Amino acid sequence: MTSVKTEEKQPTVLEQMGGVSGMLYSSLPVLVFVIVNFTTKNLMAAIISSLAAAVVIGVVLAVRKGTIQPAISAVFGVGIAAFIAYKTGEAKGFFLFGIWQSVVYGSAFLLSIIVRWPLAGVIWTFLNGRDRSWRDDKASVRDYDIATFVWALVFFARFVVQRWLYDEDQVGWLAVARLGMGYPLMAIALLATVWAVRRADKRLKAAEEAAEARAAADAEAATEAVLARTADDLLTPDMDELKRVVDAESRDKSRD
């Protein structure tokens, strides 16, 4: 079984993306859009402000962390949302991309459970630079199935609520739902993922220790067997060799 420990700690993908703070920074342009649109009632001002916020965040992260990946993601997401809002001429269009993004993500998480590659486990191991030894343990796969299902529920809940508010033209409440159903619900899904990770790691560690104990016992048994054979060879005379020695002595005596 592959060890869950790494010999040398390498920067994870999550760290390369700026860590948790980088993820938080990437959401700020959306918050700026919501606040500016709510206070000014000016769609273009909100679009420009959110894009400007993404650029500022990119500069700050480039100076502090040496990475602009969160800003790139933010600009991409905000750019699409802003384009939809601009084309529809309505502020609620800004949320349409995220609404359909939620149903796509929710469907992907459900599908991953069906194909026995739960995304909660796959993404966690990818972001944290871990191996996929949990794939060989059915109980661990089941735990990650549960965490993945929680993620799917989060995304579908976002879709159902926000789509209803979108259809009802409730832009203000749509903004509240976007923020309120963001990190709070994500925190619940992350807790489910951490629960699954801890259970899987504990189980895999126990299995690894048992495998190491069996390997040590097998090595000790093999060593004892070798020592026993060596001692037996030393204590047990070689009858063929003894016979040759006796015959040789007999021949020497007969010559004398």
mmCIF file of C-alpha atoms in Angstrom:
data_model
loop_
_atom_site.group_PDB
_atom_site.id
_atom_site.type_symbol
_atom_site.label_atom_id
_atom_site.label_comp_id
_atom_site.label_asym_id
_atom_site.label_seq_id
_atom_site.Cartn_x
_atom_site.Cartn_y
_atom_site.Cartn_z
ATOM 1 C CA MET A 1 0.000 0.000 0.000
ATOM 2 C CA THR A 2 1.303 3.453 -0.848
ATOM 3 C CA SER A 3 2.171 5.547 2.158
ATOM 4 C CA VAL A 4 0.010 8.562 2.874
ATOM 5 C CA LYS A 5 3.121 10.418 3.982
ATOM 6 C CA THR A 6 5.404 12.277 1.620
ATOM 7 C CA GLU A 7 9.151 12.110 2.046
ATOM 8 C CA GLU A 8 9.607 15.761 1.153
ATOM 9 C CA LYS A 9 6.985 18.435 1.598
ATOM 10 C CA GLN A 10 6.215 20.108 -1.711
ATOM 11 C CA PRO A 11 4.071 23.196 -2.312
ATOM 12 C CA THR A 12 0.527 22.064 -2.933
ATOM 13 C CA VAL A 13 -1.680 23.359 -5.705
ATOM 14 C CA LEU A 14 -3.746 25.166 -3.067
ATOM 15 C CA GLU A 15 -0.623 26.958 -1.822
ATOM 16 C CA GLN A 16 0.419 27.816 -5.353
ATOM 17 C CA MET A 17 -2.992 29.405 -5.920
ATOM 18 C CA GLY A 18 -2.496 31.656 -2.908
ATOM 19 C CA GLY A 19 -4.030 29.513 -0.179
ATOM 20 C CA VAL A 20 -7.316 30.187 1.563
ATOM 21 C CA SER A 21 -6.683 33.936 1.533
ATOM 22 C CA GLY A 22 -6.273 33.776 -2.236
ATOM 23 C CA MET A 23 -9.647 32.088 -2.555
ATOM 24 C CA LEU A 24 -11.199 34.806 -0.409
ATOM 25 C CA TYR A 25 -9.594 37.521 -2.500
ATOM 26 C CA SER A 26 -11.006 35.973 -5.654
ATOM 27 C CA SER A 27 -14.555 36.495 -4.347
ATOM 28 C CA LEU A 28 -14.120 40.183 -3.553
ATOM 29 C CA PRO A 29 -14.888 41.463 -7.087
ATOM 30 C CA VAL A 30 -18.320 39.845 -6.857
ATOM 31 C CA LEU A 31 -18.883 41.524 -3.498
ATOM 32 C CA VAL A 32 -17.830 44.864 -5.004
ATOM 33 C CA PHE A 33 -20.298 44.415 -7.861
ATOM 34 C CA VAL A 34 -23.138 43.711 -5.454
ATOM 35 C CA ILE A 35 -22.365 46.691 -3.211
ATOM 36 C CA VAL A 36 -21.811 49.199 -6.026
ATOM 37 C CA ASN A 37 -24.887 48.093 -7.929
ATOM 38 C CA PHE A 38 -27.009 48.232 -4.782
ATOM 39 C CA THR A 39 -25.811 51.694 -3.744
ATOM 40 C CA THR A 40 -25.574 53.423 -7.157
ATOM 41 C CA LYS A 41 -28.186 51.499 -9.158
ATOM 42 C CA ASN A 42 -25.731 51.855 -12.050
ATOM 43 C CA LEU A 43 -24.965 48.605 -13.884
ATOM 44 C CA MET A 44 -21.916 49.887 -15.761
ATOM 45 C CA ALA A 45 -20.424 51.365 -12.607
ATOM 46 C CA ALA A 46 -20.831 48.007 -10.872
ATOM 47 C CA ILE A 47 -19.227 46.145 -13.791
ATOM 48 C CA ILE A 48 -16.259 48.504 -13.986
ATOM 49 C CA SER A 49 -15.793 48.496 -10.217
ATOM 50 C CA SER A 50 -15.775 44.691 -9.994
ATOM 51 C CA LEU A 51 -13.242 44.372 -12.820
ATOM 52 C CA ALA A 52 -11.071 47.064 -11.260
ATOM 53 C CA ALA A 53 -11.207 45.239 -7.932
ATOM 54 C CA ALA A 54 -9.951 42.068 -9.627
ATOM 55 C CA VAL A 55 -7.000 43.978 -11.103
ATOM 56 C CA VAL A 56 -6.124 45.563 -7.746
ATOM 57 C CA ILE A 57 -6.284 42.166 -6.063
ATOM 58 C CA GLY A 58 -3.952 40.781 -8.721
ATOM 59 C CA VAL A 59 -1.375 43.492 -7.989
ATOM 60 C CA VAL A 60 -1.619 42.939 -4.226
ATOM 61 C CA LEU A 61 -1.228 39.176 -4.526
ATOM 62 C CA ALA A 62 1.647 39.531 -6.975
ATOM 63 C CA VAL A 63 3.496 41.654 -4.403
ATOM 64 C CA ARG A 64 2.592 39.621 -1.300
ATOM 65 C CA LYS A 65 2.463 36.050 -2.544
ATOM 66 C CA GLY A 66 4.041 36.141 -5.969
ATOM 67 C CA THR A 67 0.952 34.705 -7.660
ATOM 68 C CA ILE A 68 -1.929 36.259 -9.581
ATOM 69 C CA GLN A 69 -3.865 33.021 -10.131
ATOM 70 C CA PRO A 70 -6.795 34.101 -7.877
ATOM 71 C CA ALA A 71 -7.060 37.403 -9.756
ATOM 72 C CA ILE A 72 -7.000 35.628 -13.117
ATOM 73 C CA SER A 73 -9.831 33.366 -11.969
ATOM 74 C CA ALA A 74 -11.743 36.337 -10.629
ATOM 75 C CA VAL A 75 -11.318 38.359 -13.827
ATOM 76 C CA PHE A 76 -12.431 35.386 -15.902
ATOM 77 C CA GLY A 77 -15.529 34.726 -13.798
ATOM 78 C CA VAL A 78 -16.413 38.378 -13.355
ATOM 79 C CA GLY A 79 -15.768 39.015 -17.033
ATOM 80 C CA ILE A 80 -18.278 36.373 -18.096
ATOM 81 C CA ALA A 81 -20.836 37.519 -15.530
ATOM 82 C CA ALA A 82 -20.348 41.159 -16.523
ATOM 83 C CA PHE A 83 -20.707 40.319 -20.214
ATOM 84 C CA ILE A 84 -24.010 38.533 -19.579
ATOM 85 C CA ALA A 85 -25.255 41.438 -17.467
ATOM 86 C CA TYR A 86 -24.210 43.899 -20.184
ATOM 87 C CA LYS A 87 -25.905 41.891 -22.950
ATOM 88 C CA THR A 88 -29.133 41.440 -20.978
ATOM 89 C CA GLY A 89 -29.047 45.015 -19.697
ATOM 90 C CA GLU A 90 -30.099 43.794 -16.267
ATOM 91 C CA ALA A 91 -28.143 43.503 -13.051
ATOM 92 C CA LYS A 92 -29.633 40.094 -12.386
ATOM 93 C CA GLY A 93 -27.852 38.823 -15.485
ATOM 94 C CA PHE A 94 -24.621 39.091 -13.512
ATOM 95 C CA PHE A 95 -25.756 36.111 -11.450
ATOM 96 C CA LEU A 96 -26.923 33.911 -14.325
ATOM 97 C CA PHE A 97 -23.518 32.383 -15.006
ATOM 98 C CA GLY A 98 -23.094 31.399 -11.349
ATOM 99 C CA ILE A 99 -26.599 29.933 -11.235
ATOM 100 C CA TRP A 100 -25.976 27.556 -14.109
ATOM 101 C CA GLN A 101 -22.452 26.926 -12.912
ATOM 102 C CA SER A 102 -23.961 25.562 -9.695
ATOM 103 C CA VAL A 103 -26.142 23.017 -11.476
ATOM 104 C CA VAL A 104 -23.188 21.893 -13.609
ATOM 105 C CA TYR A 105 -20.981 21.429 -10.547
ATOM 106 C CA GLY A 106 -23.736 19.648 -8.639
ATOM 107 C CA SER A 107 -24.276 17.239 -11.537
ATOM 108 C CA ALA A 108 -20.528 16.576 -11.786
ATOM 109 C CA PHE A 109 -20.334 15.724 -8.079
ATOM 110 C CA LEU A 110 -23.286 13.349 -8.335
ATOM 111 C CA LEU A 111 -21.843 11.680 -11.425
ATOM 112 C CA SER A 112 -18.518 11.165 -9.666
ATOM 113 C CA ILE A 113 -20.304 9.164 -6.963
ATOM 114 C CA ILE A 114 -21.915 6.940 -9.585
ATOM 115 C CA VAL A 115 -18.583 6.180 -11.294
ATOM 116 C CA ARG A 116 -16.924 5.560 -7.889
ATOM 117 C CA TRP A 117 -14.512 8.493 -8.156
ATOM 118 C CA PRO A 118 -16.013 10.881 -5.566
ATOM 119 C CA LEU A 119 -14.806 14.372 -6.361
ATOM 120 C CA ALA A 120 -14.456 15.359 -2.705
ATOM 121 C CA GLY A 121 -11.604 12.862 -2.408
ATOM 122 C CA VAL A 122 -10.132 13.474 -5.851
ATOM 123 C CA ILE A 123 -10.031 17.259 -5.456
ATOM 124 C CA TRP A 124 -8.745 17.092 -1.879
ATOM 125 C CA THR A 125 -5.829 14.833 -2.792
ATOM 126 C CA PHE A 126 -5.057 16.961 -5.853
ATOM 127 C CA LEU A 127 -5.067 20.273 -3.987
ATOM 128 C CA ASN A 128 -3.010 18.920 -1.092
ATOM 129 C CA GLY A 129 -0.507 16.895 -3.080
ATOM 130 C CA ARG A 130 -1.597 13.559 -1.606
ATOM 131 C CA ASP A 131 -1.734 10.130 -3.208
ATOM 132 C CA ARG A 132 -4.918 8.216 -3.990
ATOM 133 C CA SER A 133 -4.361 5.177 -1.794
ATOM 134 C CA TRP A 134 -7.868 5.729 -0.392
ATOM 135 C CA ARG A 135 -9.214 4.460 -3.727
ATOM 136 C CA ASP A 136 -8.223 0.921 -2.681
ATOM 137 C CA ASP A 137 -10.275 1.074 0.518
ATOM 138 C CA LYS A 138 -14.035 0.680 0.085
ATOM 139 C CA ALA A 139 -14.843 2.283 3.432
ATOM 140 C CA SER A 140 -12.791 5.366 2.535
ATOM 141 C CA VAL A 141 -14.499 5.623 -0.841
ATOM 142 C CA ARG A 142 -17.850 5.479 0.965
ATOM 143 C CA ASP A 143 -16.813 8.297 3.303
ATOM 144 C CA TYR A 144 -15.791 10.448 0.354
ATOM 145 C CA ASP A 145 -19.091 9.561 -1.335
ATOM 146 C CA ILE A 146 -20.905 11.099 1.633
ATOM 147 C CA ALA A 147 -18.766 14.259 1.517
ATOM 148 C CA THR A 148 -19.267 14.495 -2.249
ATOM 149 C CA PHE A 149 -23.022 14.191 -1.836
ATOM 150 C CA VAL A 150 -22.955 17.085 0.640
ATOM 151 C CA TRP A 151 -21.161 19.187 -1.988
ATOM 152 C CA ALA A 152 -23.778 18.207 -4.572
ATOM 153 C CA LEU A 153 -26.563 19.269 -2.192
ATOM 154 C CA VAL A 154 -24.851 22.633 -1.673
ATOM 155 C CA PHE A 155 -24.628 23.333 -5.394
ATOM 156 C CA PHE A 156 -28.198 22.209 -6.110
ATOM 157 C CA ALA A 157 -29.497 24.286 -3.190
ATOM 158 C CA ARG A 158 -27.765 27.321 -4.660
ATOM 159 C CA PHE A 159 -29.278 26.620 -8.058
ATOM 160 C CA VAL A 160 -32.825 26.090 -6.812
ATOM 161 C CA VAL A 161 -32.927 29.168 -4.574
ATOM 162 C CA GLN A 162 -31.076 31.557 -6.851
ATOM 163 C CA ARG A 163 -32.877 30.424 -9.980
ATOM 164 C CA TRP A 164 -36.223 31.060 -8.281
ATOM 165 C CA LEU A 165 -35.090 34.532 -7.177
ATOM 166 C CA TYR A 166 -33.816 35.209 -10.702
ATOM 167 C CA ASP A 167 -37.166 34.271 -12.225
ATOM 168 C CA GLU A 168 -38.907 36.482 -9.669
ATOM 169 C CA ASP A 169 -36.648 39.454 -10.531
ATOM 170 C CA GLN A 170 -35.583 39.734 -6.908
ATOM 171 C CA VAL A 171 -32.158 41.241 -7.573
ATOM 172 C CA GLY A 172 -31.608 42.400 -4.006
ATOM 173 C CA TRP A 173 -32.426 39.037 -2.484
ATOM 174 C CA LEU A 174 -30.474 37.350 -5.263
ATOM 175 C CA ALA A 175 -27.383 39.237 -4.127
ATOM 176 C CA VAL A 176 -28.047 38.226 -0.522
ATOM 177 C CA ALA A 177 -28.489 34.604 -1.565
ATOM 178 C CA ARG A 178 -25.283 34.732 -3.604
ATOM 179 C CA LEU A 179 -23.306 35.860 -0.566
ATOM 180 C CA GLY A 180 -25.228 33.925 2.076
ATOM 181 C CA MET A 181 -25.118 30.642 0.173
ATOM 182 C CA GLY A 182 -21.449 31.072 -0.658
ATOM 183 C CA TYR A 183 -18.942 30.507 2.108
ATOM 184 C CA PRO A 184 -21.414 29.461 4.837
ATOM 185 C CA LEU A 185 -22.640 26.491 2.814
ATOM 186 C CA MET A 186 -19.144 25.842 1.509
ATOM 187 C CA ALA A 187 -17.939 25.641 5.112
ATOM 188 C CA ILE A 188 -20.460 22.876 5.782
ATOM 189 C CA ALA A 189 -19.280 20.952 2.727
ATOM 190 C CA LEU A 190 -15.657 21.459 3.774
ATOM 191 C CA LEU A 191 -16.439 20.094 7.230
ATOM 192 C CA ALA A 192 -17.917 16.991 5.603
ATOM 193 C CA THR A 193 -14.780 16.663 3.501
ATOM 194 C CA VAL A 194 -12.486 17.042 6.523
ATOM 195 C CA TRP A 195 -14.553 14.393 8.321
ATOM 196 C CA ALA A 196 -14.048 12.017 5.396
ATOM 197 C CA VAL A 197 -10.331 12.820 5.127
ATOM 198 C CA ARG A 198 -9.694 12.172 8.812
ATOM 199 C CA ARG A 199 -11.566 8.869 8.756
ATOM 200 C CA ALA A 200 -9.781 7.754 5.591
ATOM 201 C CA ASP A 201 -6.342 8.814 6.856
ATOM 202 C CA LYS A 202 -6.884 7.060 10.192
ATOM 203 C CA ARG A 203 -7.981 3.899 8.437
ATOM 204 C CA LEU A 204 -5.114 3.995 5.930
ATOM 205 C CA LYS A 205 -2.575 4.684 8.668
ATOM 206 C CA ALA A 206 -3.803 1.678 10.645
ATOM 207 C CA ALA A 207 -3.627 -0.500 7.526
ATOM 208 C CA GLU A 208 -0.119 0.774 6.775
ATOM 209 C CA GLU A 209 1.067 0.043 10.310
ATOM 210 C CA ALA A 210 -0.441 -3.444 10.115
ATOM 211 C CA ALA A 211 1.306 -4.050 6.788
ATOM 212 C CA GLU A 212 4.618 -2.863 8.252
ATOM 213 C CA ALA A 213 4.146 -5.153 11.255
ATOM 214 C CA ARG A 214 3.451 -8.106 8.973
ATOM 215 C CA ALA A 215 6.499 -7.269 6.863
ATOM 216 C CA ALA A 216 8.672 -7.059 9.990
ATOM 217 C CA ALA A 217 7.300 -10.386 11.246
ATOM 218 C CA ASP A 218 7.915 -12.026 7.859
ATOM 219 C CA ALA A 219 11.476 -10.654 7.786
ATOM 220 C CA GLU A 220 12.123 -11.927 11.294
ATOM 221 C CA ALA A 221 10.731 -15.352 10.405
ATOM 222 C CA ALA A 222 12.880 -15.477 7.272
ATOM 223 C CA THR A 223 15.975 -14.548 9.296
ATOM 224 C CA GLU A 224 15.226 -17.230 11.859
ATOM 225 C CA ALA A 225 14.773 -19.796 9.094
ATOM 226 C CA VAL A 226 18.133 -18.884 7.557
ATOM 227 C CA LEU A 227 19.849 -19.093 10.941
ATOM 228 C CA ALA A 228 18.201 -22.441 11.628
ATOM 229 C CA ARG A 229 19.361 -23.843 8.295
ATOM 230 C CA THR A 230 22.879 -22.522 8.894
ATOM 231 C CA ALA A 231 23.035 -24.064 12.354
ATOM 232 C CA ASP A 232 21.696 -27.336 10.983
ATOM 233 C CA ASP A 233 24.350 -27.339 8.290
ATOM 234 C CA LEU A 234 27.074 -26.720 10.864
ATOM 235 C CA LEU A 235 25.876 -29.417 13.267
ATOM 236 C CA THR A 236 24.909 -32.080 10.740
ATOM 237 C CA PRO A 237 27.900 -33.817 9.119
ATOM 238 C CA ASP A 238 28.024 -34.190 5.374
ATOM 239 C CA MET A 239 27.877 -38.006 5.030
ATOM 240 C CA ASP A 240 29.113 -38.014 1.463
ATOM 241 C CA GLU A 241 32.138 -35.925 2.385
ATOM 242 C CA LEU A 242 32.770 -38.128 5.442
ATOM 243 C CA LYS A 243 32.635 -41.241 3.274
ATOM 244 C CA ARG A 244 35.149 -39.762 0.845
ATOM 245 C CA VAL A 245 37.505 -38.965 3.721
ATOM 246 C CA VAL A 246 37.213 -42.522 5.134
ATOM 247 C CA ASP A 247 37.794 -44.052 1.688
ATOM 248 C CA ALA A 248 40.828 -41.879 1.155
ATOM 249 C CA GLU A 249 42.307 -42.914 4.526
ATOM 250 C CA SER A 250 41.615 -46.569 3.707
ATOM 251 C CA ARG A 251 43.441 -46.238 0.397
ATOM 252 C CA ASP A 252 46.380 -44.563 2.105
ATOM 253 C CA LYS A 253 46.601 -47.398 4.674
ATOM 254 C CA SER A 254 46.418 -50.064 1.976
ATOM 255 C CA ARG A 255 49.361 -48.468 0.185
ATOM 256 C CA ASP A 256 51.376 -48.513 3.389
#
